[in-house]
Amino acid sequence: MQILLDNADFASRMLQQVANGLTKGSVYALVAVGYTMVYGVLALINFAHSDVYMLGAYFAYYPARWLGYMPDTAEKPKAPFWLMGMAFLGAMAACAFIGALIERLAYRPLRNASRLAALITAIGVSIFLQNVGQMAFGADPKSFPRYVDQSSVNLGVISVGNTSILIIVVAFLMMAALHLFVQKTRTGAAMRACAHDMKTARLMGINVDATISITFALGSAMAAVGGILVAMDQPRLTPTMGLLMGLKAFVAAVLGGIGSIPGAALGGILLGVAESLVGGLWDTTYAEAVSFVVLIVVLLVKPSGLLGRAGREKV
Amino acid sequence: MLKTLGILAAGIAVAFGFGLLVDNAVPPFWALIVNLCGVSIILAVSLNVINGLTGQFSLGHAGFMAIGAYVSAYFTTTLRYFDPEVAKYVSQQPLFDGVWGFAPALLVGGLAAALAGLLVGIPTLRLKGDYLAIATLGFGEIVAILLTNFKQVGGSKGLTGIPSYADTSWIYAFVAICIAFSLFFQRSTFGRALIAIRENELAAEVMGIRTARMKVMAFVYGAFFAGLAGGLYAHLFQTINPGNFNFMKSVEVVVMLVLGGLGSLTGAIVGAIILTVLPEALRDLEREIALPGFRMALYALILILMMIFRPQGIFGQRELSLKLLRRILPGGRK
Amino acid sequence: MRKALALVLVCLALAVFFAGCGSKIGPGYDEKEVYIGLFVSTSGEIATFGTDTKNGVELAVEEINKAGGINGKQIKLIAYDTASKADEGKTAATKLATQDGVLVSMGAVASGISLAAAPEFQKYGIPMVSPSSTNPTVTQVGDHIFRICYLDDFQGGACAVFASKDLKAKKAAILQNQDDAYSTGLADFFEAKFKALGGEVVAKESYKKGASDFKTQVTNIKGKSPEVIFVPCYYNDVALIAKEFRAQDVTVPLLGGDGWESDKLIPSAGSALEGSYFGNHYSQEDDNPKVKKFVEAYKAKYGNVPSSLAALGYDVVYVVKEGIEKAGDFDRKKIRDALAGLKAFDGVTGKFDIDENRDARKPISMLKIEGERFAPVRQIKPEEVQ
């Protein structure tokens, strides 16, 4: 009997860990989408993507602060629903603009340079944004406005935070919408064409520059949503909050197969659940190493990832 | 070969002379900066072999440095006693000390890093460009996580009480060794093979260069000197922890290379010096305008602008020499 | 070859020429002023702690200078920012010791930075007094290194005593920041003492620096149903951790060390920390007139209630002053001896002695979080923990 009880207890804890992992993984997926789309088109790891994620969270913070919803007290007034909607849309628009701007200013001049030069520039842009963020927002952490009240929802043997459910649902909807956009619209078709072969796409009359800008804008908007969702669940903003998230989301993109949007979704979820289960079953000290080990193993065993197409060497 | 040995001997002699000069005549604060420059030069020159000559892209140099630093410091702190447990209670004569402890400790640190380079180099052979970059980044992070979890080397506190062995003479002797080896390599068959791999790997393979072996060799070589630099760093700062060797440290070394010009030995040296002295010069400025983050933002901006407007760095793949100077300076021979 | 030889000779000649010019350090005072160094991090991750410390230091310096200085000389404070990095501790120390030639130096907050700086001051025979580096190894660097705060082994042990005796807990869990020596150190000392007192540590979970998702760790801890959870972390992590515990319906009190203290703790944690406890260097609500006077003066100057780091910064200046006055002379060796023999120093953070390890022996104040207050519960004395 005791064994049965223990097992039931164990099973419910693991179920809880899977739920934790799903929450974490949904955000990884949402951020990974941006990496995967850019890599698909430009074959560039956009290191600055994780900092756009950070900016998204800050952009949703300041309106509430300006309107007086962030007093320095324990109990903060709840921000109204319209403000949350505005924060989401505003941050998405602002991040989309910044993402496209980064591409225009930093990456476009290097489009025909070596990929190494582009990669180094991307690292430079990332460090630049982090430190400009520190100058503009301050290094001290900020807490996040009360857009939603955190509470836990009881689902039988496990309890899940309402923000977790929000994260999973919103992330799933956003990615489904994006997938439909890329598959069904003309712009989406142009993006796919550019990813396939940029030169030919240009010859076919596709405005390649505009398409790349749209790719950056879309990916950045997704990162902004990710940033806000995480800040709702874990209300602390810092200029370096994108660092770990960016690394993991990139690993998720590689795991799922870089260039593939469903791949990014799958990779993100798998990575999140794997981290939680390693932490739950073994030791949280090593859970952080999971993503790096996964990265190296995937790169060595199947660099094209789970859902990616194997690339071919162009001589 | 003989000539290289000659250069090496002369370099070490100069290093000791320089050390004497710095120890006696330079204010200690600037001596520290000079020493830091030396460590940076070794790091940049060794990374140049991997990133510059071979055209691979490693973002894990701090990982190799960490291994060298930890192994050598472990040697000179804990292992030099016959029995460290006993040494805690009884004041015991160390088994080896000073030069006799330091030289082998550094060497072992370098070899450990080289071994890690071998272990990383072989499996990552099939990766190119940014995939390799991200894999080595992962390696660096894993090293840091492992060090954090090893209680024997102090966990997150790291190692403290490391003897202060690395003075200017030591550091610059190794700078001389590192430069002499790199010069020799660049001009040897090995170096030319690496350059061939950078320019066109497929063609190099066709020409009969064993590209796989060469690439791993470059990794091992770079890792060895990064390990030495780590050992020197540990015995300069006397305390190390995993946080010293994070991703930003690797990036810093890459920036040094890029600034000087990927593939140029003198470029690496100049880049290392600029990036070590610049922060000190900027420190007062940063304090005056009271904008923390300004320094790193400026770094990043230099990096971006460099890549856009002069991706070949200050020197490109050229070397700084008297001849080049004469050509650049006004009134020189054209 | 000949060129190299020439270079060596030139170097040697210069060395002989300059010999002795470089390594001399100044006396540390002139006719009017005495030079005192300060190195804390006013930028980077732990900038809040450094800024508070510096505020406390500046308040004390201002008071002393107004009252006539030390033995008739005004204090000239020379301060450097160490940017939350250990490397910068070493460069700042070298600068203070050799370029500015300070008489005595104060700093740093983080033990890692103090450890990097201490060998320099030791080398040049300049006494260094750390206001708030709690790691035991700091003062082991040498006989010129002092501190005026309690140590992590005492702090961790005191929390274990509090958990076991006051909270009557038998089962405790620990959540630590694995990349932070302060956090892992406290966790280890707590664990050892709690076990020695007959308790059981049912879970010890870790997270990586910069992480903000603690769901996995909290679920693990919840599964072991502890009666108290020791969270030896800094306040901004604590706020998130507390929220996650409450989100997963874990209601037992959390317990922590001096890293919790910040006027931003409650605003960012909300009600999640209600009824939790932490150990601190002093209580702002203390009735001691000395504390009251300090809190008033600090509020008047900076507009907020002083944190314990500000209090330690304030105290460290007075410790240095007493050291110099007892020495009777502006001589570093004599000041060192005076500091080493300091007894019953009466400061804002309590009355304390400097013991034979150059550490302060002083009690810890356990505080309880009630609404927006840090209410004093009781003091734990060093004797109780041994």
XYZ file of C-alpha atoms in Angstrom, chain B residues 6-7 9-11 13-18 20-30 32-33 36 141 144-145 148-149 151 154-158 160 164 233 236-239 241-244 246 249 252 279-280 283-284 286-287 292-293 295-296 322, chain C residues 1 3-5 7-8 10-12 14-16 18-23 42-44 79-83 85-88 90-92 94-95 98-99 112 115-117 119-120 123-124 135 137 176-182 184-185 188 204 206 208-209:
122
model
C 67.515 31.865 -31.559
C 64.477 34.114 -31.583
C 66.210 32.520 -26.572
C 66.480 36.199 -27.400
C 62.800 36.704 -26.619
C 66.185 37.160 -22.444
C 64.356 40.319 -23.431
C 61.409 39.218 -21.301
C 63.607 38.937 -18.221
C 65.159 42.299 -18.900
C 61.718 43.770 -19.396
C 63.393 43.701 -14.247
C 62.568 47.046 -15.747
C 58.860 46.812 -14.973
C 59.388 45.502 -11.458
C 61.724 48.311 -10.540
C 60.734 51.287 -12.561
C 57.021 51.123 -13.305
C 54.404 52.057 -10.687
C 52.715 48.846 -9.494
C 49.332 49.755 -10.897
C 50.717 50.127 -14.391
C 49.642 45.159 -13.245
C 48.207 46.470 -16.503
C 47.460 41.757 -17.841
C 29.481 26.848 -20.348
C 31.949 26.539 -15.917
C 29.019 24.431 -14.652
C 30.944 25.209 -10.009
C 29.967 21.739 -8.892
C 33.764 20.979 -4.256
C 36.028 25.377 -4.103
C 32.776 25.268 -6.071
C 31.440 28.720 -6.774
C 33.927 30.272 -4.338
C 36.781 29.004 -6.481
C 41.924 31.320 -3.092
C 51.749 35.188 -6.488
C 46.257 34.656 -14.771
C 48.702 36.920 -11.018
C 45.292 37.443 -9.424
C 45.794 34.846 -6.663
C 42.115 33.995 -6.621
C 36.345 31.372 -9.560
C 34.207 29.950 -12.358
C 32.686 33.375 -12.965
C 36.058 34.685 -14.211
C 32.424 33.038 -18.627
C 35.712 36.425 -21.478
C 36.630 39.603 -25.228
C 39.043 49.716 -20.165
C 41.466 51.279 -17.691
C 37.184 53.593 -16.213
C 37.620 57.192 -15.122
C 32.702 55.957 -16.946
C 32.857 57.164 -13.371
C 27.587 52.089 -15.864
C 27.406 49.972 -18.984
C 32.211 50.984 -21.410
C 30.813 47.688 -22.667
C 59.441 47.904 -39.894
C 70.535 38.377 -31.958
C 69.471 43.568 -31.451
C 67.989 41.430 -28.713
C 71.122 41.712 -26.627
C 67.382 45.473 -25.924
C 68.208 43.484 -22.808
C 68.790 48.867 -22.471
C 66.171 47.320 -20.201
C 68.769 46.556 -17.555
C 66.799 51.592 -17.379
C 66.014 49.236 -14.517
C 69.131 50.272 -12.629
C 64.884 53.774 -12.119
C 65.481 51.244 -9.365
C 63.697 52.214 -6.199
C 61.578 54.919 -7.794
C 58.564 52.753 -8.387
C 57.583 50.721 -5.419
C 28.546 50.915 -7.281
C 27.777 49.408 -10.675
C 27.022 45.920 -11.928
C 36.718 55.792 -3.557
C 36.797 53.386 -6.495
C 34.026 51.394 -8.129
C 34.814 47.699 -8.499
C 31.913 47.081 -10.915
C 33.967 42.057 -10.655
C 36.802 40.359 -8.766
C 39.464 41.518 -11.256
C 38.510 45.092 -10.578
C 42.696 43.813 -7.519
C 43.213 46.815 -9.807
C 41.412 49.144 -7.409
C 46.744 48.336 -6.386
C 45.708 51.851 -7.290
C 50.492 52.520 -4.676
C 49.134 55.514 -6.518
C 35.112 37.506 -3.935
C 39.674 38.192 -1.610
C 41.127 39.602 -4.808
C 42.071 42.903 -3.172
C 46.722 40.270 -0.980
C 47.666 43.689 -2.355
C 51.770 43.053 0.515
C 52.132 46.772 1.123
C 33.180 34.576 3.785
C 38.584 32.967 4.086
C 20.700 27.914 -3.167
C 22.266 29.867 -6.013
C 24.935 27.458 -7.192
C 27.062 30.154 -8.846
C 27.347 32.320 -5.780
C 29.882 31.554 -3.056
C 27.866 33.499 -0.487
C 26.494 27.955 -1.253
C 28.608 28.829 1.801
C 26.566 24.340 3.718
C 18.851 20.774 -1.272
C 20.136 24.728 -6.763
C 21.885 29.004 -11.931
C 22.729 32.674 -11.654
